[in-house]
PDB file of C-alpha atoms in Angstrom:
ATOM      1  CA  MET A   1      88.383  78.571 111.691  1.00 78.00           C
ATOM      2  CA  LEU A   2      87.110  79.897 108.346  1.00 79.00           C
ATOM      3  CA  LEU A   3      87.789  76.566 106.633  1.00 78.00           C
ATOM      4  CA  SER A   4      85.944  74.655 109.373  1.00 77.00           C
ATOM      5  CA  MET A   5      82.992  77.010 109.208  1.00 76.00           C
ATOM      6  CA  GLY A   6      82.846  76.648 105.428  1.00 82.00           C
ATOM      7  CA  ILE A   7      82.584  72.860 105.490  1.00 79.00           C
ATOM      8  CA  SER A   8      80.072  73.141 108.344  1.00 84.00           C
ATOM      9  CA  GLY A   9      77.638  75.008 106.134  1.00 82.00           C
ATOM     10  CA  TYR A  10      78.659  78.618 106.824  1.00 83.00           C
ATOM     11  CA  GLY A  11      80.379  79.422 103.563  1.00 83.00           C
ATOM     12  CA  MET A  12      80.143  83.223 103.602  1.00 85.00           C
ATOM     13  CA  VAL A  13      82.555  83.974 106.421  1.00 83.00           C
ATOM     14  CA  GLY A  14      85.454  86.304 107.008  1.00 80.00           C
ATOM     15  CA  ASP A  15      87.668  87.599 109.748  1.00 81.00           C
ATOM     16  CA  ASP A  16      88.575  91.055 110.959  1.00 80.00           C
ATOM     17  CA  ILE A  17      91.661  91.745 108.861  1.00 82.00           C
ATOM     18  CA  GLY A  18      94.196  93.295 111.182  1.00 77.00           C
ATOM     19  CA  GLY A  19      92.514  91.785 114.208  1.00 77.00           C
ATOM     20  CA  PHE A  20      89.693  93.559 115.958  1.00 70.00           C
ATOM     21  CA  ALA A  21      91.284  94.224 119.345  1.00 74.00           C
ATOM     22  CA  GLY A  22      94.869  95.091 118.634  1.00 76.00           C
ATOM     23  CA  SER A  23      97.318  96.954 116.475  1.00 83.00           C
ATOM     24  CA  PRO A  24      99.427  94.758 114.183  1.00 85.00           C
ATOM     25  CA  SER A  25     102.740  95.923 112.801  1.00 90.00           C
ATOM     26  CA  PRO A  26     102.675  97.428 109.295  1.00 90.00           C
ATOM     27  CA  THR A  27     104.201  94.267 107.769  1.00 90.00           C
ATOM     28  CA  LEU A  28     101.783  91.948 109.539  1.00 88.00           C
ATOM     29  CA  LEU A  29      98.785  94.059 108.513  1.00 89.00           C
ATOM     30  CA  THR A  30     100.014  94.008 104.912  1.00 90.00           C
ATOM     31  CA  ARG A  31     100.300  90.208 104.969  1.00 88.00           C
ATOM     32  CA  TRP A  32      96.826  89.882 106.464  1.00 88.00           C
ATOM     33  CA  ILE A  33      95.403  92.165 103.769  1.00 90.00           C
ATOM     34  CA  GLU A  34      97.111  89.977 101.145  1.00 90.00           C
ATOM     35  CA  ALA A  35      95.636  86.786 102.637  1.00 88.00           C
ATOM     36  CA  GLY A  36      92.241  88.372 103.237  1.00 90.00           C
ATOM     37  CA  ALA A  37      91.782  89.060  99.537  1.00 92.00           C
ATOM     38  CA  PHE A  38      91.133  85.329  99.248  1.00 93.00           C
ATOM     39  CA  ASN A  39      88.527  85.081 102.008  1.00 91.00           C
ATOM     40  CA  PRO A  40      84.790  84.965 101.250  1.00 89.00           C
ATOM     41  CA  ILE A  41      84.231  88.213 103.161  1.00 85.00           C
ATOM     42  CA  TYR A  42      87.034  90.774 102.844  1.00 84.00           C
ATOM     43  CA  ARG A  43      87.082  93.626 105.327  1.00 81.00           C
ATOM     44  CA  ASP A  44      89.629  95.539 107.359  1.00 81.00           C
ATOM     45  CA  HIS A  45      87.932  96.111 110.690  1.00 77.00           C
ATOM     46  CA  THR A  46      89.128  97.222 114.106  1.00 79.00           C
ATOM     47  CA  ALA A  47      87.986  98.562 117.467  1.00 79.00           C
ATOM     48  CA  LYS A  48      88.064 102.138 118.681  1.00 83.00           C
ATOM     49  CA  GLY A  49      91.331 102.998 120.368  1.00 84.00           C
ATOM     50  CA  THR A  50      93.513 100.804 118.135  1.00 84.00           C
ATOM     51  CA  ALA A  51      95.973 102.038 115.523  1.00 81.00           C
ATOM     52  CA  ASP A  52      94.710 103.150 112.125  1.00 83.00           C
ATOM     53  CA  GLN A  53      94.504 100.309 109.577  1.00 84.00           C
ATOM     54  CA  GLU A  54      93.571 102.047 106.344  1.00 86.00           C
ATOM     55  CA  PRO A  55      95.589 100.848 103.344  1.00 86.00           C
ATOM     56  CA  TRP A  56      97.563 104.108 103.128  1.00 91.00           C
ATOM     57  CA  VAL A  57      98.631 104.651 106.759  1.00 92.00           C
ATOM     58  CA  HIS A  58     102.044 102.949 106.748  1.00 91.00           C
ATOM     59  CA  GLY A  59     103.738 104.613 103.805  1.00 93.00           C
ATOM     60  CA  PRO A  60     103.901 104.167 100.050  1.00 94.00           C
ATOM     61  CA  GLU A  61     105.431 100.661 100.002  1.00 92.00           C
ATOM     62  CA  HIS A  62     102.705  99.130 102.169  1.00 92.00           C
ATOM     63  CA  GLU A  63     100.048 101.168 100.401  1.00 93.00           C
ATOM     64  CA  ALA A  64     101.133  99.887  96.968  1.00 93.00           C
ATOM     65  CA  ILE A  65     101.002  96.249  98.066  1.00 92.00           C
ATOM     66  CA  ARG A  66      97.679  96.637  99.851  1.00 92.00           C
ATOM     67  CA  LYS A  67      96.212  98.493  96.879  1.00 94.00           C
ATOM     68  CA  HIS A  68      97.414  95.736  94.555  1.00 93.00           C
ATOM     69  CA  PHE A  69      95.558  93.050  96.548  1.00 93.00           C
ATOM     70  CA  ILE A  70      92.405  95.149  96.923  1.00 93.00           C
ATOM     71  CA  GLU A  71      92.396  95.692  93.158  1.00 95.00           C
ATOM     72  CA  GLU A  72      93.040  91.988  92.590  1.00 93.00           C
ATOM     73  CA  ARG A  73      89.995  91.209  94.703  1.00 93.00           C
ATOM     74  CA  TYR A  74      87.916  93.415  92.394  1.00 95.00           C
ATOM     75  CA  ARG A  75      89.359  91.667  89.323  1.00 95.00           C
ATOM     76  CA  LEU A  76      88.314  88.342  90.831  1.00 95.00           C
ATOM     77  CA  LEU A  77      84.687  89.369  91.400  1.00 96.00           C
ATOM     78  CA  PRO A  78      83.269  87.422  88.408  1.00 97.00           C
ATOM     79  CA  TYR A  79      85.119  84.306  89.633  1.00 96.00           C
ATOM     80  CA  ILE A  80      83.944  84.934  93.213  1.00 95.00           C
ATOM     81  CA  TYR A  81      80.322  85.448  92.136  1.00 95.00           C
ATOM     82  CA  THR A  82      80.402  82.258  90.081  1.00 96.00           C
ATOM     83  CA  SER A  83      81.907  80.300  92.978  1.00 95.00           C
ATOM     84  CA  VAL A  84      79.336  81.697  95.419  1.00 94.00           C
ATOM     85  CA  GLU A  85      76.543  80.726  93.033  1.00 96.00           C
ATOM     86  CA  GLU A  86      78.021  77.204  92.997  1.00 95.00           C
ATOM     87  CA  MET A  87      78.056  77.288  96.803  1.00 93.00           C
ATOM     88  CA  THR A  88      74.339  78.121  96.909  1.00 94.00           C
ATOM     89  CA  ARG A  89      73.568  75.084  94.713  1.00 95.00           C
ATOM     90  CA  THR A  90      76.007  72.520  96.118  1.00 94.00           C
ATOM     91  CA  GLY A  91      76.992  73.666  99.604  1.00 93.00           C
ATOM     92  CA  ILE A  92      80.683  73.523  98.650  1.00 93.00           C
ATOM     93  CA  PRO A  93      82.196  76.637 100.234  1.00 94.00           C
ATOM     94  CA  LEU A  94      84.123  79.346  98.414  1.00 92.00           C
ATOM     95  CA  MET A  95      87.107  78.878 100.763  1.00 91.00           C
ATOM     96  CA  ARG A  96      87.831  75.137 100.672  1.00 92.00           C
ATOM     97  CA  PRO A  97      90.175  72.964 102.703  1.00 90.00           C
ATOM     98  CA  LEU A  98      92.409  70.912 100.410  1.00 88.00           C
ATOM     99  CA  LEU A  99      91.036  67.644 101.807  1.00 86.00           C
ATOM    100  CA  LEU A 100      87.624  68.531 100.383  1.00 87.00           C
ATOM    101  CA  GLU A 101      88.855  68.595  96.779  1.00 87.00           C
ATOM    102  CA  TYR A 102      91.672  66.044  97.198  1.00 87.00           C
ATOM    103  CA  PRO A 103      90.393  63.286  99.521  1.00 87.00           C
ATOM    104  CA  GLN A 104      92.822  60.824  97.898  1.00 87.00           C
ATOM    105  CA  SER A 105      95.801  62.882  99.191  1.00 84.00           C
ATOM    106  CA  PRO A 106      96.224  62.288 102.945  1.00 80.00           C
ATOM    107  CA  GLU A 107      99.192  64.680 103.076  1.00 80.00           C
ATOM    108  CA  PHE A 108      96.647  67.525 102.991  1.00 79.00           C
ATOM    109  CA  PHE A 109      94.304  66.220 105.709  1.00 80.00           C
ATOM    110  CA  ASP A 110      95.894  68.284 108.501  1.00 79.00           C
ATOM    111  CA  ASP A 111      96.701  71.301 106.345  1.00 73.00           C
ATOM    112  CA  ASP A 112      94.841  74.402 107.484  1.00 74.00           C
ATOM    113  CA  GLY A 113      97.417  76.922 106.265  1.00 81.00           C
ATOM    114  CA  GLU A 114      96.650  76.461 102.574  1.00 87.00           C
ATOM    115  CA  PHE A 115      93.314  76.246 100.836  1.00 90.00           C
ATOM    116  CA  LEU A 116      91.447  76.566  97.584  1.00 91.00           C
ATOM    117  CA  PHE A 117      89.580  79.763  96.834  1.00 93.00           C
ATOM    118  CA  GLY A 118      86.805  78.491  94.637  1.00 93.00           C
ATOM    119  CA  PRO A 119      87.562  75.408  92.575  1.00 91.00           C
ATOM    120  CA  ASN A 120      90.737  76.649  90.876  1.00 91.00           C
ATOM    121  CA  LEU A 121      92.858  78.978  93.017  1.00 92.00           C
ATOM    122  CA  PHE A 122      95.344  77.398  95.426  1.00 89.00           C
ATOM    123  CA  VAL A 123      96.207  79.899  98.180  1.00 90.00           C
ATOM    124  CA  SER A 124      99.206  79.569 100.478  1.00 86.00           C
ATOM    125  CA  PRO A 125      99.456  82.784 102.492  1.00 85.00           C
ATOM    126  CA  ILE A 126     102.285  83.791 104.779  1.00 81.00           C
ATOM    127  CA  THR A 127     100.563  85.453 107.720  1.00 81.00           C
ATOM    128  CA  ASN A 128     103.507  85.659 110.103  1.00 80.00           C
ATOM    129  CA  GLU A 129     105.673  88.765 109.863  1.00 78.00           C
ATOM    130  CA  LEU A 130     108.822  86.838 110.830  1.00 79.00           C
ATOM    131  CA  GLN A 131     108.503  84.203 108.092  1.00 80.00           C
ATOM    132  CA  ASP A 132     110.332  85.149 104.916  1.00 78.00           C
ATOM    133  CA  ALA A 133     109.452  82.188 102.704  1.00 80.00           C
ATOM    134  CA  LYS A 134     107.863  78.759 102.827  1.00 81.00           C
ATOM    135  CA  VAL A 135     108.012  75.519 100.909  1.00 82.00           C
ATOM    136  CA  ILE A 136     104.723  74.118  99.659  1.00 81.00           C
ATOM    137  CA  GLN A 137     103.502  70.917  98.073  1.00 82.00           C
ATOM    138  CA  LEU A 138     100.861  71.483  95.425  1.00 84.00           C
ATOM    139  CA  PRO A 139      97.790  69.280  95.155  1.00 86.00           C
ATOM    140  CA  PRO A 140      97.703  66.662  92.362  1.00 87.00           C
ATOM    141  CA  GLY A 141      97.665  67.976  88.797  1.00 86.00           C
ATOM    142  CA  SER A 142      99.236  70.787  86.839  1.00 86.00           C
ATOM    143  CA  TRP A 143      99.210  74.274  88.295  1.00 87.00           C
ATOM    144  CA  TYR A 144     100.021  77.756  87.042  1.00 87.00           C
ATOM    145  CA  ASP A 145     101.561  80.468  89.179  1.00 84.00           C
ATOM    146  CA  TYR A 146      98.853  83.110  89.490  1.00 85.00           C
ATOM    147  CA  TRP A 147     101.323  86.004  89.283  1.00 83.00           C
ATOM    148  CA  THR A 148     103.754  84.744  86.628  1.00 84.00           C
ATOM    149  CA  GLY A 149     101.784  82.189  84.588  1.00 86.00           C
ATOM    150  CA  GLU A 150     104.601  79.658  85.052  1.00 85.00           C
ATOM    151  CA  LYS A 151     103.360  76.058  84.784  1.00 87.00           C
ATOM    152  CA  THR A 152     104.387  73.606  87.477  1.00 83.00           C
ATOM    153  CA  SER A 153     103.340  70.172  88.660  1.00 76.00           C
ATOM    154  CA  ASP A 154     102.321  68.760  91.987  1.00 71.00           C
ATOM    155  CA  ARG A 155     105.542  66.745  92.180  1.00 68.00           C
ATOM    156  CA  GLU A 156     107.691  69.844  92.562  1.00 68.00           C
ATOM    157  CA  LEU A 157     108.177  71.448  95.947  1.00 71.00           C
ATOM    158  CA  LYS A 158     107.841  75.205  95.516  1.00 72.00           C
ATOM    159  CA  LYS A 159     109.542  77.836  97.638  1.00 75.00           C
ATOM    160  CA  LEU A 160     107.312  80.876  97.963  1.00 70.00           C
ATOM    161  CA  LYS A 161     108.114  84.357  99.180  1.00 69.00           C
ATOM    162  CA  PRO A 162     105.387  86.720 100.336  1.00 60.00           C
ATOM    163  CA  ALA A 163     104.198  89.311  97.869  1.00 55.00           C
ATOM    164  CA  PHE A 164     105.600  91.964 100.197  1.00 51.00           C
ATOM    165  CA  GLY A 165     109.008  91.242  98.735  1.00 46.00           C
ATOM    166  CA  LEU A 166     107.824  90.422  95.213  1.00 47.00           C
ATOM    167  CA  LEU A 167     105.829  93.569  94.568  1.00 41.00           C
ATOM    168  CA  ARG A 168     108.612  96.004  95.311  1.00 35.00           C
ATOM    169  CA  ASN A 169     109.599  95.864  91.651  1.00 33.00           C
ATOM    170  CA  ARG A 170     106.035  95.726  90.302  1.00 32.00           C
ATOM    171  CA  CYS A 171     104.389  98.708  91.977  1.00 33.00           C
TER     172      CYS A 171
END
């Protein structure tokens, strides 16, 4: 929905991380907080009567991962501000479907699970608590892993694991 709204002229959109009317599991909330860091509007929001969703409520492991992504969002603010300024001039949204930047690549036309955040960050979140990893195809060109700096090309299929597993040794 956020990608559709962005290309329809509503570029500053977000969702209620954690869902508004419900109580996600700790792992699912952590994955949504990870993915939400790459949404135009980033907020954890819920209704009265649902479980607490603050970053620290599910123990130190979840807190460390959530804190890492919240801090990463702050580190990205200059990039986000620049991309939003571009959006105000061009109408190209901050959160972009791949088909917008790669119209010559029909394999991305039906892809709504991956997107670009601004012109340069490819985002492929895992937002299902039961999914342990996924295989992705990168858009045309050379790409660098955001977390490791490893260079890769679009011709390689990449197997990704959610940061939930990766950050255990980093935090």
